Amino acid sequence: MNLYRYSSPAAFYPIAGRLAPWFGWSAGLLAAIGLWIGFAKAPTDFQQGEAYRIIFIHVPAAWMSMFIYMVMAFWGAMALAFNTRLSAMMAQALAPTGALMTFIALWTGAFWGRPTWGTYWAWDARMTSELILLFLYFGVIALRNAIDDDRRADRACSVLALVGAVNVPIIYFSVQWWNTLHQGSSISLTAAPKMATIMLSGMLVMALAAWFYTVAVALVRVRCIMRERQRGARQLGPTTVVPGLA
Amino acid sequence: MSNFLAMGGYGFYVWMSYGVTALAIVAELLALRARHRAATRAFVHDRNESPTP
């Protein structure tokens, strides 16, 4: 099977359409299981009481906000390096969902911070860098809307996404580099998790649900983008010459 | 049930988090559906306007 064939929008369009419902229904199923674990199975936290249950959306949304940005920057780099249209379209399709995940992470963080830390917001290193991430997503979306020529918009957005990618490790390591309000991570790849297994499994199932959701939405959006661009290309085709400009 | 909604006194914070998250996701899905419909409508319109030989 030649996988490179699917880097052409025409070949990818029907595949995206067939895959999207599977990812969408999987996301719904996983979210149902995750919420069931989170509310019915996971016990009350001995320190935070029931307030900790916000973790089941806060941490998955925060992970996805960073992960989506890295994937978006990756597709941007591919678009710049190989000048492939589909890569740029994938980057474009991911930006709104990345912004959504960032918003959810910030919002749920505020409503978790209030009962546990006594404040909705602080200019803490992690919260501030996550807010910058939201503005980076808005910047990519706004830059795209400001440029009419799709190919120029692709290049500009790819560069912005790549430059902004430096912020992601800053968010990730902010709790180690600066000793401000946000606590360190509860789980890491190198050490045993600092939370009960049932809470951890609820969080991981919700993270998986967020991932499936993102893939489903991005696949549907990339199909919209393909159709919109096809229409734009037809309207701005070689036959439309503006008189007096040639 | 009301015990569940109270969330041990943290109901406001828990349900503001979950409620706004649900609203945001529904808003994204509705916006995406509208975009998909508009893109499909325009596509079909163009195809009917200029049939390719």
PDB file of C-alpha atoms in Angstrom:
ATOM      1  CA  MET A   1       0.000   0.000   0.000  1.00  0.00           C
ATOM      2  CA  ASN A   2       1.387   3.363  -0.962  1.00  0.00           C
ATOM      3  CA  LEU A   3       0.771   5.672   1.971  1.00  0.00           C
ATOM      4  CA  TYR A   4       2.080   8.745   0.130  1.00  0.00           C
ATOM      5  CA  ARG A   5      -1.000   8.562  -2.050  1.00  0.00           C
ATOM      6  CA  TYR A   6      -3.057   9.794   0.911  1.00  0.00           C
ATOM      7  CA  SER A   7      -1.064  13.005   1.179  1.00  0.00           C
ATOM      8  CA  SER A   8      -3.167  14.244  -1.756  1.00  0.00           C
ATOM      9  CA  PRO A   9      -6.315  16.051  -0.603  1.00  0.00           C
ATOM     10  CA  ALA A  10      -8.438  14.277  -3.221  1.00  0.00           C
ATOM     11  CA  ALA A  11      -7.415  10.872  -1.870  1.00  0.00           C
ATOM     12  CA  PHE A  12      -7.657  11.894   1.782  1.00  0.00           C
ATOM     13  CA  TYR A  13     -11.104  13.522   1.528  1.00  0.00           C
ATOM     14  CA  PRO A  14     -13.179  10.295   1.427  1.00  0.00           C
ATOM     15  CA  ILE A  15     -10.927   8.563   3.992  1.00  0.00           C
ATOM     16  CA  ALA A  16     -11.375  11.434   6.458  1.00  0.00           C
ATOM     17  CA  GLY A  17     -15.125  11.200   5.937  1.00  0.00           C
ATOM     18  CA  ARG A  18     -15.154   7.473   6.657  1.00  0.00           C
ATOM     19  CA  LEU A  19     -12.873   7.667   9.709  1.00  0.00           C
ATOM     20  CA  ALA A  20     -14.464  10.674  11.441  1.00  0.00           C
ATOM     21  CA  PRO A  21     -17.645   8.912  12.737  1.00  0.00           C
ATOM     22  CA  TRP A  22     -15.577   6.073  14.251  1.00  0.00           C
ATOM     23  CA  PHE A  23     -13.397   8.525  16.145  1.00  0.00           C
ATOM     24  CA  GLY A  24     -16.449  10.525  17.166  1.00  0.00           C
ATOM     25  CA  TRP A  25     -18.419   7.590  18.572  1.00  0.00           C
ATOM     26  CA  SER A  26     -15.308   6.218  20.285  1.00  0.00           C
ATOM     27  CA  ALA A  27     -14.830   9.621  21.915  1.00  0.00           C
ATOM     28  CA  GLY A  28     -18.422   9.608  23.173  1.00  0.00           C
ATOM     29  CA  LEU A  29     -18.123   6.071  24.531  1.00  0.00           C
ATOM     30  CA  LEU A  30     -14.790   6.783  26.239  1.00  0.00           C
ATOM     31  CA  ALA A  31     -16.130  10.021  27.755  1.00  0.00           C
ATOM     32  CA  ALA A  32     -19.114   8.094  29.170  1.00  0.00           C
ATOM     33  CA  ILE A  33     -16.802   5.482  30.705  1.00  0.00           C
ATOM     34  CA  GLY A  34     -14.434   8.176  31.979  1.00  0.00           C
ATOM     35  CA  LEU A  35     -17.250  10.148  33.624  1.00  0.00           C
ATOM     36  CA  TRP A  36     -18.656   6.972  35.145  1.00  0.00           C
ATOM     37  CA  ILE A  37     -15.250   6.184  36.679  1.00  0.00           C
ATOM     38  CA  GLY A  38     -14.793   9.818  37.677  1.00  0.00           C
ATOM     39  CA  PHE A  39     -18.126  10.283  39.430  1.00  0.00           C
ATOM     40  CA  ALA A  40     -19.307   6.798  40.398  1.00  0.00           C
ATOM     41  CA  LYS A  41     -16.123   4.818  41.030  1.00  0.00           C
ATOM     42  CA  ALA A  42     -13.416   7.261  42.143  1.00  0.00           C
ATOM     43  CA  PRO A  43     -13.654   8.010  45.879  1.00  0.00           C
ATOM     44  CA  THR A  44     -13.711  11.433  47.515  1.00  0.00           C
ATOM     45  CA  ASP A  45     -10.243  12.956  47.888  1.00  0.00           C
ATOM     46  CA  PHE A  46      -9.100  13.094  51.517  1.00  0.00           C
ATOM     47  CA  GLN A  47      -7.744  16.645  51.151  1.00  0.00           C
ATOM     48  CA  GLN A  48      -9.815  18.345  48.455  1.00  0.00           C
ATOM     49  CA  GLY A  49     -13.152  16.608  48.955  1.00  0.00           C
ATOM     50  CA  GLU A  50     -15.234  16.491  45.764  1.00  0.00           C
ATOM     51  CA  ALA A  51     -13.550  19.546  44.203  1.00  0.00           C
ATOM     52  CA  TYR A  52     -10.763  17.347  42.841  1.00  0.00           C
ATOM     53  CA  ARG A  53     -13.226  15.779  40.341  1.00  0.00           C
ATOM     54  CA  ILE A  54     -12.473  18.735  38.072  1.00  0.00           C
ATOM     55  CA  ILE A  55      -9.202  16.892  37.354  1.00  0.00           C
ATOM     56  CA  PHE A  56     -11.020  14.550  34.950  1.00  0.00           C
ATOM     57  CA  ILE A  57     -11.472  17.380  32.462  1.00  0.00           C
ATOM     58  CA  HIS A  58      -8.740  19.806  33.529  1.00  0.00           C
ATOM     59  CA  VAL A  59      -5.712  17.566  32.995  1.00  0.00           C
ATOM     60  CA  PRO A  60      -6.891  15.931  29.726  1.00  0.00           C
ATOM     61  CA  ALA A  61      -7.766  19.384  28.289  1.00  0.00           C
ATOM     62  CA  ALA A  62      -4.396  20.804  29.361  1.00  0.00           C
ATOM     63  CA  TRP A  63      -2.534  17.851  27.828  1.00  0.00           C
ATOM     64  CA  MET A  64      -4.480  18.147  24.583  1.00  0.00           C
ATOM     65  CA  SER A  65      -3.928  21.920  24.419  1.00  0.00           C
ATOM     66  CA  MET A  66      -0.155  21.331  24.339  1.00  0.00           C
ATOM     67  CA  PHE A  67      -0.276  18.164  22.234  1.00  0.00           C
ATOM     68  CA  ILE A  68      -2.500  19.734  19.552  1.00  0.00           C
ATOM     69  CA  TYR A  69      -0.142  22.701  19.333  1.00  0.00           C
ATOM     70  CA  MET A  70       2.842  20.402  18.763  1.00  0.00           C
ATOM     71  CA  VAL A  71       0.940  18.458  16.089  1.00  0.00           C
ATOM     72  CA  MET A  72      -0.134  21.746  14.473  1.00  0.00           C
ATOM     73  CA  ALA A  73       3.490  22.982  14.469  1.00  0.00           C
ATOM     74  CA  PHE A  74       4.589  19.613  13.050  1.00  0.00           C
ATOM     75  CA  TRP A  75       2.138  19.895  10.136  1.00  0.00           C
ATOM     76  CA  GLY A  76       3.263  23.503   9.684  1.00  0.00           C
ATOM     77  CA  ALA A  77       6.881  22.337   9.448  1.00  0.00           C
ATOM     78  CA  MET A  78       5.873  19.656   6.930  1.00  0.00           C
ATOM     79  CA  ALA A  79       4.023  22.260   4.892  1.00  0.00           C
ATOM     80  CA  LEU A  80       7.068  24.547   4.857  1.00  0.00           C
ATOM     81  CA  ALA A  81       9.566  21.763   4.130  1.00  0.00           C
ATOM     82  CA  PHE A  82       7.668  19.838   1.466  1.00  0.00           C
ATOM     83  CA  ASN A  83       5.125  22.438   0.335  1.00  0.00           C
ATOM     84  CA  THR A  84       2.317  19.917   0.787  1.00  0.00           C
ATOM     85  CA  ARG A  85      -1.188  21.367   0.815  1.00  0.00           C
ATOM     86  CA  LEU A  86      -2.706  18.677   3.013  1.00  0.00           C
ATOM     87  CA  SER A  87      -0.188  19.330   5.813  1.00  0.00           C
ATOM     88  CA  ALA A  88      -1.150  22.994   5.918  1.00  0.00           C
ATOM     89  CA  MET A  89      -4.830  22.074   5.855  1.00  0.00           C
ATOM     90  CA  MET A  90      -4.355  19.706   8.814  1.00  0.00           C
ATOM     91  CA  ALA A  91      -2.609  22.473  10.743  1.00  0.00           C
ATOM     92  CA  GLN A  92      -5.481  24.833   9.919  1.00  0.00           C
ATOM     93  CA  ALA A  93      -8.051  22.207  10.971  1.00  0.00           C
ATOM     94  CA  LEU A  94      -6.436  21.705  14.386  1.00  0.00           C
ATOM     95  CA  ALA A  95      -6.166  25.343  15.504  1.00  0.00           C
ATOM     96  CA  PRO A  96      -9.796  25.925  16.656  1.00  0.00           C
ATOM     97  CA  THR A  97      -9.921  22.671  18.652  1.00  0.00           C
ATOM     98  CA  GLY A  98      -6.553  23.516  20.196  1.00  0.00           C
ATOM     99  CA  ALA A  99      -7.930  26.880  21.264  1.00  0.00           C
ATOM    100  CA  LEU A 100     -11.015  25.132  22.699  1.00  0.00           C
ATOM    101  CA  MET A 101      -8.892  22.716  24.766  1.00  0.00           C
ATOM    102  CA  THR A 102      -6.752  25.606  26.029  1.00  0.00           C
ATOM    103  CA  PHE A 103      -9.855  27.544  27.031  1.00  0.00           C
ATOM    104  CA  ILE A 104     -11.259  24.502  28.871  1.00  0.00           C
ATOM    105  CA  ALA A 105      -7.946  23.971  30.688  1.00  0.00           C
ATOM    106  CA  LEU A 106      -7.861  27.622  31.804  1.00  0.00           C
ATOM    107  CA  TRP A 107     -11.539  27.760  32.739  1.00  0.00           C
ATOM    108  CA  THR A 108     -11.607  24.525  34.754  1.00  0.00           C
ATOM    109  CA  GLY A 109      -8.295  25.539  36.330  1.00  0.00           C
ATOM    110  CA  ALA A 110      -9.875  28.767  37.543  1.00  0.00           C
ATOM    111  CA  PHE A 111     -12.841  26.937  39.055  1.00  0.00           C
ATOM    112  CA  TRP A 112     -10.528  24.433  40.666  1.00  0.00           C
ATOM    113  CA  GLY A 113      -8.128  27.074  41.912  1.00  0.00           C
ATOM    114  CA  ARG A 114     -10.805  29.080  43.686  1.00  0.00           C
ATOM    115  CA  PRO A 115     -11.832  26.406  46.260  1.00  0.00           C
ATOM    116  CA  THR A 116      -8.331  24.920  46.666  1.00  0.00           C
ATOM    117  CA  TRP A 117      -5.957  27.906  46.360  1.00  0.00           C
ATOM    118  CA  GLY A 118      -8.405  30.688  47.178  1.00  0.00           C
ATOM    119  CA  THR A 119      -8.138  32.442  43.815  1.00  0.00           C
ATOM    120  CA  TYR A 120      -9.540  32.086  40.307  1.00  0.00           C
ATOM    121  CA  TRP A 121      -6.439  33.495  38.709  1.00  0.00           C
ATOM    122  CA  ALA A 122      -2.835  34.348  39.488  1.00  0.00           C
ATOM    123  CA  TRP A 123       0.020  35.393  37.233  1.00  0.00           C
ATOM    124  CA  ASP A 124       1.657  32.086  37.959  1.00  0.00           C
ATOM    125  CA  ALA A 125       4.207  30.690  35.481  1.00  0.00           C
ATOM    126  CA  ARG A 126       2.067  27.819  34.251  1.00  0.00           C
ATOM    127  CA  MET A 127      -1.194  29.749  34.057  1.00  0.00           C
ATOM    128  CA  THR A 128       0.457  32.665  32.261  1.00  0.00           C
ATOM    129  CA  SER A 129       2.219  30.421  29.715  1.00  0.00           C
ATOM    130  CA  GLU A 130      -1.054  28.543  29.116  1.00  0.00           C
ATOM    131  CA  LEU A 131      -2.801  31.884  28.516  1.00  0.00           C
ATOM    132  CA  ILE A 132      -0.061  32.743  25.998  1.00  0.00           C
ATOM    133  CA  LEU A 133      -0.840  29.414  24.302  1.00  0.00           C
ATOM    134  CA  LEU A 134      -4.467  30.525  23.923  1.00  0.00           C
ATOM    135  CA  PHE A 135      -3.312  33.791  22.334  1.00  0.00           C
ATOM    136  CA  LEU A 136      -0.992  31.850  20.020  1.00  0.00           C
ATOM    137  CA  TYR A 137      -3.952  29.788  18.800  1.00  0.00           C
ATOM    138  CA  PHE A 138      -5.990  32.978  18.330  1.00  0.00           C
ATOM    139  CA  GLY A 139      -3.017  34.500  16.498  1.00  0.00           C
ATOM    140  CA  VAL A 140      -2.761  31.573  14.078  1.00  0.00           C
ATOM    141  CA  ILE A 141      -6.515  31.700  13.391  1.00  0.00           C
ATOM    142  CA  ALA A 142      -6.544  35.494  12.956  1.00  0.00           C
ATOM    143  CA  LEU A 143      -3.473  35.474  10.701  1.00  0.00           C
ATOM    144  CA  ARG A 144      -5.159  32.891   8.482  1.00  0.00           C
ATOM    145  CA  ASN A 145      -8.302  35.032   8.237  1.00  0.00           C
ATOM    146  CA  ALA A 146      -6.266  38.145   7.444  1.00  0.00           C
ATOM    147  CA  ILE A 147      -4.590  36.668   4.335  1.00  0.00           C
ATOM    148  CA  ASP A 148      -6.747  35.918   1.297  1.00  0.00           C
ATOM    149  CA  ASP A 149      -4.224  33.842  -0.618  1.00  0.00           C
ATOM    150  CA  ASP A 150      -4.377  30.335   0.887  1.00  0.00           C
ATOM    151  CA  ARG A 151      -0.791  29.430   0.035  1.00  0.00           C
ATOM    152  CA  ARG A 152       0.610  32.610   1.581  1.00  0.00           C
ATOM    153  CA  ALA A 153      -1.617  32.109   4.632  1.00  0.00           C
ATOM    154  CA  ASP A 154      -0.299  28.538   4.909  1.00  0.00           C
ATOM    155  CA  ARG A 155       3.301  29.729   5.001  1.00  0.00           C
ATOM    156  CA  ALA A 156       2.651  32.580   7.428  1.00  0.00           C
ATOM    157  CA  CYS A 157       0.645  30.383   9.820  1.00  0.00           C
ATOM    158  CA  SER A 158       3.249  27.614   9.642  1.00  0.00           C
ATOM    159  CA  VAL A 159       6.000  30.047  10.628  1.00  0.00           C
ATOM    160  CA  LEU A 160       3.912  31.465  13.475  1.00  0.00           C
ATOM    161  CA  ALA A 161       2.997  27.966  14.707  1.00  0.00           C
ATOM    162  CA  LEU A 162       6.670  26.926  14.651  1.00  0.00           C
ATOM    163  CA  VAL A 163       7.891  30.031  16.454  1.00  0.00           C
ATOM    164  CA  GLY A 164       5.146  29.662  19.071  1.00  0.00           C
ATOM    165  CA  ALA A 165       6.071  26.016  19.675  1.00  0.00           C
ATOM    166  CA  VAL A 166       8.830  27.228  22.009  1.00  0.00           C
ATOM    167  CA  ASN A 167       6.038  28.049  24.475  1.00  0.00           C
ATOM    168  CA  VAL A 168       4.950  24.411  24.862  1.00  0.00           C
ATOM    169  CA  PRO A 169       8.053  23.152  26.724  1.00  0.00           C
ATOM    170  CA  ILE A 170       7.840  26.333  28.799  1.00  0.00           C
ATOM    171  CA  ILE A 171       4.302  25.364  29.881  1.00  0.00           C
ATOM    172  CA  TYR A 172       5.332  21.778  30.498  1.00  0.00           C
ATOM    173  CA  PHE A 173       8.415  22.562  32.599  1.00  0.00           C
ATOM    174  CA  SER A 174       7.083  25.778  34.155  1.00  0.00           C
ATOM    175  CA  VAL A 175       6.205  23.987  37.406  1.00  0.00           C
ATOM    176  CA  GLN A 176       9.827  22.867  37.725  1.00  0.00           C
ATOM    177  CA  TRP A 177      11.542  26.041  36.525  1.00  0.00           C
ATOM    178  CA  TRP A 178       9.552  28.527  38.582  1.00  0.00           C
ATOM    179  CA  ASN A 179       8.265  27.964  42.068  1.00  0.00           C
ATOM    180  CA  THR A 180       4.906  29.714  41.747  1.00  0.00           C
ATOM    181  CA  LEU A 181       1.338  28.711  42.558  1.00  0.00           C
ATOM    182  CA  HIS A 182       0.579  25.761  40.269  1.00  0.00           C
ATOM    183  CA  GLN A 183       1.709  22.460  41.778  1.00  0.00           C
ATOM    184  CA  GLY A 184       3.992  19.969  40.056  1.00  0.00           C
ATOM    185  CA  SER A 185       2.584  17.221  37.878  1.00  0.00           C
ATOM    186  CA  SER A 186       0.852  14.311  39.573  1.00  0.00           C
ATOM    187  CA  ILE A 187       2.062  11.850  37.000  1.00  0.00           C
ATOM    188  CA  SER A 188       5.229  11.605  34.949  1.00  0.00           C
ATOM    189  CA  LEU A 189       6.806   9.092  32.615  1.00  0.00           C
ATOM    190  CA  THR A 190       9.726   8.400  34.957  1.00  0.00           C
ATOM    191  CA  ALA A 191       8.117   8.049  38.398  1.00  0.00           C
ATOM    192  CA  ALA A 192       5.155   6.293  39.951  1.00  0.00           C
ATOM    193  CA  PRO A 193       1.973   8.390  39.832  1.00  0.00           C
ATOM    194  CA  LYS A 194       1.173  10.366  42.951  1.00  0.00           C
ATOM    195  CA  MET A 195      -2.522   9.531  42.847  1.00  0.00           C
ATOM    196  CA  ALA A 196      -4.838   6.571  43.371  1.00  0.00           C
ATOM    197  CA  THR A 197      -5.080   4.101  40.488  1.00  0.00           C
ATOM    198  CA  ILE A 198      -8.836   4.539  40.052  1.00  0.00           C
ATOM    199  CA  MET A 199      -8.487   8.346  39.809  1.00  0.00           C
ATOM    200  CA  LEU A 200      -5.589   7.940  37.396  1.00  0.00           C
ATOM    201  CA  SER A 201      -7.513   5.515  35.179  1.00  0.00           C
ATOM    202  CA  GLY A 202     -10.505   7.897  35.022  1.00  0.00           C
ATOM    203  CA  MET A 203      -8.187  10.694  33.966  1.00  0.00           C
ATOM    204  CA  LEU A 204      -6.456   8.579  31.322  1.00  0.00           C
ATOM    205  CA  VAL A 205      -9.767   7.402  29.834  1.00  0.00           C
ATOM    206  CA  MET A 206     -10.921  11.031  29.642  1.00  0.00           C
ATOM    207  CA  ALA A 207      -7.616  11.981  27.990  1.00  0.00           C
ATOM    208  CA  LEU A 208      -8.176   9.249  25.414  1.00  0.00           C
ATOM    209  CA  ALA A 209     -11.716  10.567  24.849  1.00  0.00           C
ATOM    210  CA  ALA A 210     -10.325  14.085  24.285  1.00  0.00           C
ATOM    211  CA  TRP A 211      -7.819  12.689  21.809  1.00  0.00           C
ATOM    212  CA  PHE A 212     -10.473  10.784  19.837  1.00  0.00           C
ATOM    213  CA  TYR A 213     -12.728  13.859  19.896  1.00  0.00           C
ATOM    214  CA  THR A 214      -9.939  16.038  18.529  1.00  0.00           C
ATOM    215  CA  VAL A 215      -9.188  13.615  15.692  1.00  0.00           C
ATOM    216  CA  ALA A 216     -12.887  13.355  14.768  1.00  0.00           C
ATOM    217  CA  VAL A 217     -13.443  17.119  14.735  1.00  0.00           C
ATOM    218  CA  ALA A 218     -10.181  17.801  12.874  1.00  0.00           C
ATOM    219  CA  LEU A 219     -11.097  15.241  10.185  1.00  0.00           C
ATOM    220  CA  VAL A 220     -14.504  16.834   9.599  1.00  0.00           C
ATOM    221  CA  ARG A 221     -12.963  20.314   9.597  1.00  0.00           C
ATOM    222  CA  VAL A 222     -10.251  19.369   7.122  1.00  0.00           C
ATOM    223  CA  ARG A 223     -12.993  18.201   4.760  1.00  0.00           C
ATOM    224  CA  CYS A 224     -14.701  21.597   5.074  1.00  0.00           C
ATOM    225  CA  ILE A 225     -11.374  23.309   4.389  1.00  0.00           C
ATOM    226  CA  MET A 226     -10.801  21.221   1.255  1.00  0.00           C
ATOM    227  CA  ARG A 227     -14.207  22.178  -0.132  1.00  0.00           C
ATOM    228  CA  GLU A 228     -13.795  25.844   0.799  1.00  0.00           C
ATOM    229  CA  ARG A 229     -10.391  26.017  -0.860  1.00  0.00           C
ATOM    230  CA  GLN A 230     -11.574  24.209  -3.937  1.00  0.00           C
ATOM    231  CA  ARG A 231     -14.307  26.809  -4.283  1.00  0.00           C
ATOM    232  CA  GLY A 232     -11.866  29.649  -3.636  1.00  0.00           C
ATOM    233  CA  ALA A 233      -9.457  28.302  -6.237  1.00  0.00           C
ATOM    234  CA  ARG A 234     -12.257  28.121  -8.798  1.00  0.00           C
ATOM    235  CA  GLN A 235     -13.344  31.683  -8.109  1.00  0.00           C
ATOM    236  CA  LEU A 236      -9.777  33.009  -8.285  1.00  0.00           C
ATOM    237  CA  GLY A 237      -8.875  30.840 -11.261  1.00  0.00           C
ATOM    238  CA  PRO A 238      -6.773  31.998 -14.213  1.00  0.00           C
ATOM    239  CA  THR A 239      -9.844  33.252 -16.051  1.00  0.00           C
ATOM    240  CA  THR A 240     -10.564  35.973 -13.488  1.00  0.00           C
ATOM    241  CA  VAL A 241      -8.282  38.797 -14.538  1.00  0.00           C
ATOM    242  CA  VAL A 242      -8.886  42.100 -12.848  1.00  0.00           C
ATOM    243  CA  PRO A 243      -8.929  44.745 -15.621  1.00  0.00           C
ATOM    244  CA  GLY A 244      -6.319  47.463 -15.316  1.00  0.00           C
ATOM    245  CA  LEU A 245      -4.081  45.458 -13.023  1.00  0.00           C
ATOM    246  CA  ALA A 246      -2.320  43.313 -15.606  1.00  0.00           C
TER     247      ALA A 246
ATOM    248  CA  MET B   1     -29.474  13.095  43.926  1.00  0.00           C
ATOM    249  CA  SER B   2     -29.255  16.505  45.587  1.00  0.00           C
ATOM    250  CA  ASN B   3     -26.356  15.067  47.546  1.00  0.00           C
ATOM    251  CA  PHE B   4     -24.651  14.287  44.264  1.00  0.00           C
ATOM    252  CA  LEU B   5     -25.330  17.774  42.877  1.00  0.00           C
ATOM    253  CA  ALA B   6     -24.006  19.393  46.055  1.00  0.00           C
ATOM    254  CA  MET B   7     -20.596  17.728  45.556  1.00  0.00           C
ATOM    255  CA  GLY B   8     -19.810  18.061  49.236  1.00  0.00           C
ATOM    256  CA  GLY B   9     -20.187  21.846  49.090  1.00  0.00           C
ATOM    257  CA  TYR B  10     -18.107  22.203  45.900  1.00  0.00           C
ATOM    258  CA  GLY B  11     -21.092  21.881  43.543  1.00  0.00           C
ATOM    259  CA  PHE B  12     -20.737  25.389  42.114  1.00  0.00           C
ATOM    260  CA  TYR B  13     -17.095  24.878  41.127  1.00  0.00           C
ATOM    261  CA  VAL B  14     -17.515  21.324  39.828  1.00  0.00           C
ATOM    262  CA  TRP B  15     -20.633  22.081  37.748  1.00  0.00           C
ATOM    263  CA  MET B  16     -19.309  25.388  36.426  1.00  0.00           C
ATOM    264  CA  SER B  17     -16.304  23.424  35.156  1.00  0.00           C
ATOM    265  CA  TYR B  18     -18.256  20.547  33.658  1.00  0.00           C
ATOM    266  CA  GLY B  19     -21.140  22.711  32.424  1.00  0.00           C
ATOM    267  CA  VAL B  20     -19.030  25.251  30.560  1.00  0.00           C
ATOM    268  CA  THR B  21     -16.867  22.453  29.123  1.00  0.00           C
ATOM    269  CA  ALA B  22     -20.007  20.734  27.798  1.00  0.00           C
ATOM    270  CA  LEU B  23     -21.319  24.038  26.395  1.00  0.00           C
ATOM    271  CA  ALA B  24     -17.994  24.789  24.690  1.00  0.00           C
ATOM    272  CA  ILE B  25     -17.905  21.343  23.061  1.00  0.00           C
ATOM    273  CA  VAL B  26     -21.540  21.625  21.899  1.00  0.00           C
ATOM    274  CA  ALA B  27     -20.773  25.100  20.504  1.00  0.00           C
ATOM    275  CA  GLU B  28     -17.797  23.746  18.556  1.00  0.00           C
ATOM    276  CA  LEU B  29     -19.851  20.857  17.172  1.00  0.00           C
ATOM    277  CA  LEU B  30     -22.699  23.190  16.112  1.00  0.00           C
ATOM    278  CA  ALA B  31     -20.261  25.613  14.472  1.00  0.00           C
ATOM    279  CA  LEU B  32     -18.590  22.722  12.675  1.00  0.00           C
ATOM    280  CA  ARG B  33     -21.941  21.400  11.451  1.00  0.00           C
ATOM    281  CA  ALA B  34     -22.865  24.839  10.125  1.00  0.00           C
ATOM    282  CA  ARG B  35     -19.494  25.137   8.388  1.00  0.00           C
ATOM    283  CA  HIS B  36     -19.819  21.682   6.887  1.00  0.00           C
ATOM    284  CA  ARG B  37     -23.314  22.446   5.596  1.00  0.00           C
ATOM    285  CA  ALA B  38     -22.238  25.782   4.100  1.00  0.00           C
ATOM    286  CA  ALA B  39     -19.205  24.207   2.429  1.00  0.00           C
ATOM    287  CA  THR B  40     -21.293  21.359   1.017  1.00  0.00           C
ATOM    288  CA  ARG B  41     -24.022  23.736  -0.198  1.00  0.00           C
ATOM    289  CA  ALA B  42     -21.475  25.937  -1.958  1.00  0.00           C
ATOM    290  CA  PHE B  43     -19.805  22.892  -3.468  1.00  0.00           C
ATOM    291  CA  VAL B  44     -23.078  21.524  -4.855  1.00  0.00           C
ATOM    292  CA  HIS B  45     -24.067  25.014  -6.076  1.00  0.00           C
ATOM    293  CA  ASP B  46     -20.767  25.426  -7.970  1.00  0.00           C
ATOM    294  CA  ARG B  47     -21.053  21.974  -9.495  1.00  0.00           C
ATOM    295  CA  ASN B  48     -24.532  22.737 -10.799  1.00  0.00           C
ATOM    296  CA  GLU B  49     -23.514  26.175 -12.067  1.00  0.00           C
ATOM    297  CA  SER B  50     -20.578  24.991 -14.141  1.00  0.00           C
ATOM    298  CA  PRO B  51     -20.921  21.343 -15.071  1.00  0.00           C
ATOM    299  CA  THR B  52     -17.605  19.895 -16.125  1.00  0.00           C
ATOM    300  CA  PRO B  53     -17.705  18.234 -19.550  1.00  0.00           C
TER     301      PRO B  53
END
